[in-house]
């Protein structure tokens, strides 16, 4: 199972990032890590056994875009993937049209895109939920045949309302299954779940047809993250 960790704006120093990765190393599991940009180059050199990527990119290749990072820059220093359309970016007014441009740009730069997907508010009625997903899908993947990029796109079901900062998640298992069934009719690549995963709930999601997890806050808590990885390992052996 694929495990991708999104460190968000943590930790505050490179030495703390080393500490976390030294700990990850002991877990003996192939983990993909999205640290803050500033630490990326250093971590890529120091920890060759991990796959590193970024939490965001800009959609232009180069030019007068103060403060932005080009996907080609990420690629050129050895980054392998970028997260796109994270709900925390959407909160900063980044919309689906921008996410669509970013995705196209990442694909051109040959970066793997971990595309976050999901409704912003709780929707209990199934038909309304599917309607909302269809609407999001149309804008996010406009002009793209995503199946022809099924090795370059990973979709992570991560509704904004369910991530840990929202404090009302996680998503009920039946709804994750509904999403998987819906997305599998449209996309044949990897599907992850990310809203949200912690030691007490990971087992809920292990026996449905997911390819892995996108983990935020609990990837920064060694004790909890160890339990998560151990449970995933145990499940993979049984399977
Ligand atoms: P939490 O695991 O903190 O809920 O965050 C999920 C997330 O945003 C991963 O991208």
Short mmCIF file of N, CA and C and ligand atoms in Angstrom, two decimals, residues 4 6 8 83 86-88 116 158 162-165 194-197 214-219, ligand 1:
data_model
loop_
_atom_site.label_atom_id
_atom_site.label_comp_id
_atom_site.label_asym_id
_atom_site.label_seq_id
_atom_site.Cartn_x
_atom_site.Cartn_y
_atom_site.Cartn_z
N UNK A 4 1.63 8.17 1.55
CA UNK A 4 2.19 9.49 1.25
C UNK A 4 1.94 10.39 2.46
N UNK A 6 1.92 14.16 4.07
CA UNK A 6 1.89 15.58 3.79
C UNK A 6 2.23 16.30 5.09
N UNK A 8 2.62 19.38 5.57
CA UNK A 8 2.06 20.74 5.64
C UNK A 8 3.18 21.73 6.06
N UNK A 83 1.49 17.45 -4.75
CA UNK A 83 0.09 17.40 -4.36
C UNK A 83 -0.61 18.55 -5.11
N UNK A 86 -5.19 20.55 -2.91
CA UNK A 86 -5.42 20.28 -1.48
C UNK A 86 -6.44 21.28 -0.94
N UNK A 87 -7.29 20.83 -0.03
CA UNK A 87 -8.35 21.72 0.46
C UNK A 87 -7.78 22.94 1.18
N UNK A 88 -6.57 22.79 1.74
CA UNK A 88 -5.96 23.96 2.40
C UNK A 88 -5.51 25.00 1.38
N UNK A 116 -5.93 15.85 -4.90
CA UNK A 116 -6.94 15.72 -3.84
C UNK A 116 -8.31 15.98 -4.43
N UNK A 158 -10.31 13.14 -0.28
CA UNK A 158 -9.99 13.89 0.94
C UNK A 158 -10.92 15.11 1.06
N UNK A 162 -13.52 16.68 6.23
CA UNK A 162 -13.11 15.50 7.00
C UNK A 162 -11.68 15.54 7.51
N UNK A 163 -10.85 16.44 6.99
CA UNK A 163 -9.47 16.39 7.45
C UNK A 163 -9.35 16.88 8.89
N UNK A 164 -8.25 16.54 9.52
CA UNK A 164 -8.19 16.68 10.98
C UNK A 164 -8.46 18.09 11.47
N UNK A 165 -8.07 19.08 10.71
CA UNK A 165 -8.27 20.46 11.15
C UNK A 165 -9.76 20.81 11.22
N UNK A 194 -7.64 10.06 2.39
CA UNK A 194 -6.85 10.94 3.25
C UNK A 194 -7.63 11.78 4.24
N UNK A 195 -8.87 11.47 4.49
CA UNK A 195 -9.57 12.44 5.34
C UNK A 195 -10.31 11.87 6.54
N UNK A 196 -9.77 11.62 7.58
CA UNK A 196 -8.36 11.64 7.88
C UNK A 196 -7.97 10.30 8.49
N UNK A 197 -6.69 10.01 8.46
CA UNK A 197 -6.25 8.68 8.90
C UNK A 197 -5.47 8.79 10.21
N UNK A 214 -3.13 9.11 2.17
CA UNK A 214 -2.43 10.40 2.23
C UNK A 214 -2.61 10.89 3.67
N UNK A 215 -1.50 10.97 4.39
CA UNK A 215 -1.59 11.20 5.84
C UNK A 215 -0.97 12.54 6.22
N UNK A 216 -1.74 13.33 6.97
CA UNK A 216 -1.27 14.64 7.39
C UNK A 216 -0.73 14.63 8.81
N UNK A 217 -1.51 15.16 9.73
CA UNK A 217 -1.01 15.42 11.08
C UNK A 217 -0.38 14.20 11.78
N UNK A 218 -0.95 13.03 11.56
CA UNK A 218 -0.42 11.87 12.28
C UNK A 218 0.90 11.35 11.71
N UNK A 219 1.28 11.87 10.55
CA UNK A 219 2.60 11.49 10.02
C UNK A 219 3.70 12.26 10.74
P1 LIG B 1 -4.91 15.02 8.36
O1 LIG B 1 -4.31 13.64 8.22
O2 LIG B 1 -4.21 15.89 9.31
O3 LIG B 1 -6.37 14.98 8.50
O4 LIG B 1 -4.65 15.73 6.96
C1 LIG B 1 -5.02 15.09 5.84
C2 LIG B 1 -4.37 15.84 4.77
O5 LIG B 1 -4.64 17.01 4.61
C3 LIG B 1 -3.38 15.14 3.97
O6 LIG B 1 -3.12 15.85 2.81
#
